[in-house]
Short mmCIF file of C-alpha atoms in Angstrom, two decimals:
data_model
loop_
_atom_site.label_atom_id
_atom_site.label_comp_id
_atom_site.label_asym_id
_atom_site.label_seq_id
_atom_site.Cartn_x
_atom_site.Cartn_y
_atom_site.Cartn_z
CA UNK P 1288 68.79 96.94 132.21
CA UNK P 1289 72.59 96.86 132.31
CA UNK P 1290 74.43 99.34 130.09
CA UNK P 1291 77.91 98.33 128.97
CA UNK P 1292 80.17 100.41 126.75
CA UNK P 1293 82.98 99.34 124.44
CA UNK P 1294 85.48 101.99 125.44
CA UNK P 1295 86.84 104.28 122.77
CA UNK P 1296 85.81 103.44 119.23
CA UNK P 1297 88.25 104.46 116.51
CA UNK P 1298 87.56 101.85 113.83
CA UNK P 1299 84.53 99.78 112.98
CA UNK P 1300 83.70 97.25 110.29
CA UNK P 1301 80.24 96.95 108.73
CA UNK P 1302 79.35 94.19 106.30
CA UNK P 1303 76.25 93.33 104.29
CA UNK P 1304 75.28 90.71 101.77
CA UNK P 1305 73.27 93.25 99.76
CA UNK P 1306 73.16 96.98 99.26
CA UNK P 1307 70.86 98.45 101.97
CA UNK P 1308 71.44 95.62 104.50
CA UNK P 1309 73.83 97.66 106.64
CA UNK P 1310 71.62 100.75 106.57
CA UNK P 1311 68.44 98.83 107.43
CA UNK P 1312 70.02 96.75 110.16
CA UNK P 1313 72.37 99.27 111.75
CA UNK P 1314 71.79 102.67 110.15
CA UNK P 1315 70.72 104.29 113.40
CA UNK P 1316 73.72 102.88 115.22
CA UNK P 1317 76.06 104.17 112.51
CA UNK P 1318 74.51 107.63 112.73
CA UNK P 1319 74.81 107.60 116.52
CA UNK P 1320 78.47 106.57 116.50
CA UNK P 1321 79.61 108.80 113.66
CA UNK P 1322 77.93 111.91 115.05
CA UNK P 1323 79.52 111.25 118.44
CA UNK P 1324 82.99 110.49 117.06
CA UNK P 1325 84.00 112.65 114.07
CA UNK P 1326 86.71 110.97 112.04
CA UNK P 1327 85.67 107.44 112.99
CA UNK P 1328 87.00 105.00 110.40
CA UNK P 1329 84.34 102.78 108.86
CA UNK P 1330 85.45 99.88 106.66
CA UNK P 1331 82.38 98.56 104.86
CA UNK P 1332 81.99 95.53 102.61
CA UNK P 1333 78.92 94.60 100.56
CA UNK P 1334 79.02 91.34 98.64
CA UNK P 1335 76.51 92.02 95.85
CA UNK P 1336 75.16 94.88 93.76
CA UNK P 1337 78.45 96.21 92.42
CA UNK P 1338 78.76 97.98 89.09
CA UNK P 1339 75.27 99.40 88.74
CA UNK P 1340 72.44 101.41 90.24
CA UNK P 1341 72.52 99.50 93.50
CA UNK P 1342 76.16 100.37 94.11
CA UNK P 1343 75.47 104.03 93.39
CA UNK P 1344 72.62 103.95 95.93
CA UNK P 1345 74.82 102.26 98.51
CA UNK P 1346 77.70 104.69 98.19
CA UNK P 1347 75.44 107.72 98.58
CA UNK P 1348 73.49 106.11 101.43
CA UNK P 1349 76.46 105.02 103.54
CA UNK P 1350 78.10 108.40 103.08
CA UNK P 1351 74.94 109.92 104.58
CA UNK P 1352 74.71 107.33 107.35
CA UNK P 1353 78.37 107.92 108.30
CA UNK P 1354 78.63 111.73 108.52
CA UNK P 1355 82.14 112.95 109.17
CA UNK P 1356 83.57 109.43 109.07
CA UNK P 1357 86.53 108.06 107.14
CA UNK P 1358 84.38 105.68 105.09
CA UNK P 1359 86.03 103.03 102.94
CA UNK P 1360 83.42 101.02 101.05
CA UNK P 1361 83.85 97.99 98.78
CA UNK P 1362 80.88 96.67 96.79
CA UNK P 1363 81.36 93.34 95.02
CA UNK P 1364 79.37 91.65 92.26
CA UNK P 1365 78.40 88.29 93.75
CA UNK P 1366 74.95 87.25 92.47
CA UNK P 1367 72.04 87.98 94.80
CA UNK P 1368 70.70 84.86 96.48
CA UNK P 1369 73.67 82.68 95.50
CA UNK P 1370 76.21 83.18 98.28
CA UNK P 1371 76.38 79.48 99.21
CA UNK P 1372 77.65 78.67 95.72
CA UNK P 1373 80.16 81.53 95.85
CA UNK P 1374 81.51 80.69 99.28
CA UNK P 1375 85.19 80.91 98.34
CA UNK P 1376 84.79 84.39 96.87
CA UNK P 1377 82.86 85.62 99.89
CA UNK P 1378 85.38 84.14 102.29
CA UNK P 1379 88.28 85.70 100.40
CA UNK P 1380 86.57 89.11 100.50
CA UNK P 1381 86.02 88.89 104.27
CA UNK P 1382 89.62 87.80 104.85
CA UNK P 1383 90.92 90.64 102.70
CA UNK P 1384 88.82 93.07 104.71
CA UNK P 1385 90.20 91.64 107.94
CA UNK P 1386 93.79 91.97 106.71
CA UNK P 1387 93.30 95.70 106.19
CA UNK P 1388 91.82 96.71 109.53
CA UNK P 1389 91.85 96.10 113.28
CA UNK P 1390 88.34 97.22 114.30
CA UNK P 1391 86.96 97.94 117.74
CA UNK P 1392 83.50 96.76 116.64
CA UNK P 1393 82.02 94.68 113.82
CA UNK P 1394 78.45 95.07 112.51
CA UNK P 1395 77.23 92.06 110.52
CA UNK P 1396 74.08 90.02 109.82
CA UNK P 1397 72.79 87.52 112.42
CA UNK P 1398 73.86 83.90 112.17
CA UNK P 1399 70.22 82.79 112.47
CA UNK P 1400 68.91 85.07 109.71
CA UNK P 1401 66.60 83.12 107.40
CA UNK P 1402 68.08 84.58 104.19
CA UNK P 1403 70.87 82.33 102.96
CA UNK P 1404 73.07 85.26 101.89
CA UNK P 1405 72.75 87.03 105.25
CA UNK P 1406 73.30 83.82 107.17
CA UNK P 1407 76.27 82.77 105.09
CA UNK P 1408 78.04 86.09 105.56
CA UNK P 1409 77.33 86.00 109.29
CA UNK P 1410 78.91 82.56 109.55
CA UNK P 1411 82.10 83.84 107.94
CA UNK P 1412 82.63 86.70 110.38
CA UNK P 1413 83.76 84.84 113.55
CA UNK P 1414 86.45 82.94 111.63
CA UNK P 1415 88.00 86.18 110.35
CA UNK P 1416 87.28 88.44 113.33
CA UNK P 1417 88.04 86.03 116.16
CA UNK P 1418 88.86 88.50 118.94
CA UNK P 1419 86.36 91.23 118.14
CA UNK P 1420 82.93 92.23 119.34
CA UNK P 1421 80.57 91.23 116.52
CA UNK P 1422 77.00 92.56 116.70
CA UNK P 1423 74.51 90.77 114.47
CA UNK P 1424 71.87 93.18 113.15
CA UNK P 1425 68.33 92.21 112.19
CA UNK P 1426 66.36 92.85 108.99
CA UNK P 1427 62.59 92.54 108.98
CA UNK P 1428 61.19 90.43 106.10
CA UNK P 1429 58.44 88.00 105.18
CA UNK P 1430 60.31 85.00 106.63
CA UNK P 1431 59.25 85.98 110.14
CA UNK P 1432 62.71 85.28 111.54
CA UNK P 1433 62.97 88.07 114.11
CA UNK P 1434 64.18 86.61 117.35
CA UNK P 1435 64.96 87.62 120.91
CA UNK P 1436 67.92 90.02 120.77
CA UNK P 1437 70.59 90.22 123.43
CA UNK P 1438 71.99 93.72 122.83
CA UNK P 1439 70.40 97.09 122.13
CA UNK P 1440 71.53 100.50 120.93
CA UNK P 1441 68.97 103.12 121.97
CA UNK P 1442 68.17 105.71 119.32
CA UNK P 1443 66.96 109.23 119.93
CA UNK P 1444 63.71 110.10 118.13
CA UNK P 1445 65.73 112.40 115.88
CA UNK P 1446 68.13 109.60 114.90
CA UNK P 1447 65.27 107.16 114.31
CA UNK P 1448 63.49 109.65 112.06
CA UNK P 1449 66.70 110.46 110.20
CA UNK P 1450 67.35 106.76 109.59
CA UNK P 1451 63.93 106.35 107.99
CA UNK P 1452 64.35 109.51 105.93
CA UNK P 1453 67.72 108.40 104.59
CA UNK P 1454 66.43 104.91 103.77
CA UNK P 1455 63.59 106.41 101.74
CA UNK P 1456 65.82 108.97 100.06
CA UNK P 1457 68.77 106.82 99.04
CA UNK P 1458 67.25 103.50 97.98
CA UNK P 1459 64.56 104.35 95.38
CA UNK P 1460 65.00 100.89 93.84
CA UNK P 1461 63.48 99.36 96.98
CA UNK P 1462 60.46 101.61 97.49
CA UNK P 1463 58.11 99.23 95.67
CA UNK P 1464 58.66 96.47 98.20
CA UNK P 1465 55.67 96.02 100.55
CA UNK P 1466 57.86 95.94 103.68
CA UNK P 1467 59.99 98.91 102.76
CA UNK P 1468 58.17 101.74 104.48
CA UNK P 1469 58.22 104.10 107.42
CA UNK P 1470 55.83 102.03 109.53
CA UNK P 1471 57.96 98.90 109.27
CA UNK P 1472 61.23 100.61 110.17
CA UNK P 1473 59.89 102.81 112.96
CA UNK P 1474 57.60 100.06 114.24
CA UNK P 1475 60.45 97.63 114.81
CA UNK P 1476 62.58 100.38 116.34
CA UNK P 1477 59.73 101.25 118.71
CA UNK P 1478 59.36 97.63 119.82
CA UNK P 1479 63.09 97.30 120.42
CA UNK P 1480 62.99 100.59 122.30
CA UNK P 1481 60.31 99.25 124.62
CA UNK P 1482 62.50 96.22 125.32
CA UNK P 1483 65.41 98.40 126.50
CA UNK P 1484 63.50 101.25 128.19
CA UNK P 1485 64.06 103.71 125.34
CA UNK P 1486 61.80 105.34 122.79
CA UNK P 1487 63.54 103.68 119.85
CA UNK P 1488 66.43 101.24 119.46
CA UNK P 1489 68.23 98.88 117.13
CA UNK P 1490 68.75 95.36 118.40
CA UNK P 1491 71.58 92.91 117.86
CA UNK P 1492 72.54 89.31 118.51
CA UNK P 1493 75.82 88.67 120.30
CA UNK P 1494 77.34 85.26 119.69
CA UNK P 1495 80.29 85.68 122.04
CA UNK P 1496 81.26 88.40 124.48
CA UNK P 1497 84.35 88.60 126.67
CA UNK P 1498 84.09 90.71 129.82
CA UNK P 1499 86.86 92.44 131.73
CA UNK P 1500 85.35 93.22 135.10
CA UNK P 1501 88.63 93.67 136.94
CA UNK P 1502 89.43 97.15 135.68
#
């Protein structure tokens, strides 16, 4: 197992189609980075859920998942499940985000995610963030679309447990869903941990990666 770092991280971007996507897909990674780098700037964009309970949940949750960070969150009001018909608005939002930051890392959905909103947002990212490392996070769901990841962020048991605790605490609107439980979140993290010789991990897809092996 080869371990590669990114160098110093000062700014990251995290995007989600829905409130809770970022936390489910990369909450442990956010906790790991923010605890290691106080003052890290996190520019976050969520395309749907704005103006109501879901936005309130998201703001409280991401504040908890990014302790000590300079968090700047935008939550829009695009209709859930309709991103393909609101492509121009989504693209404009991503381009506006890009104009306001020069991140060292981008966290986004996977391009092969079965959900049309996740997939559509993922497809927008490489056109706006052309020279950046984009990690595509995974979200477990009934579609059965989990694949074979190419990158892993190991999580300590404490971070994995904290991720699950924060998910349960901050998204009460989702607790009724049959897949939204401790076993699902820790189970996937345990499997990904096995795959990278760790106890727990979050896994990501990498569409393109440029190496600099001469330094």
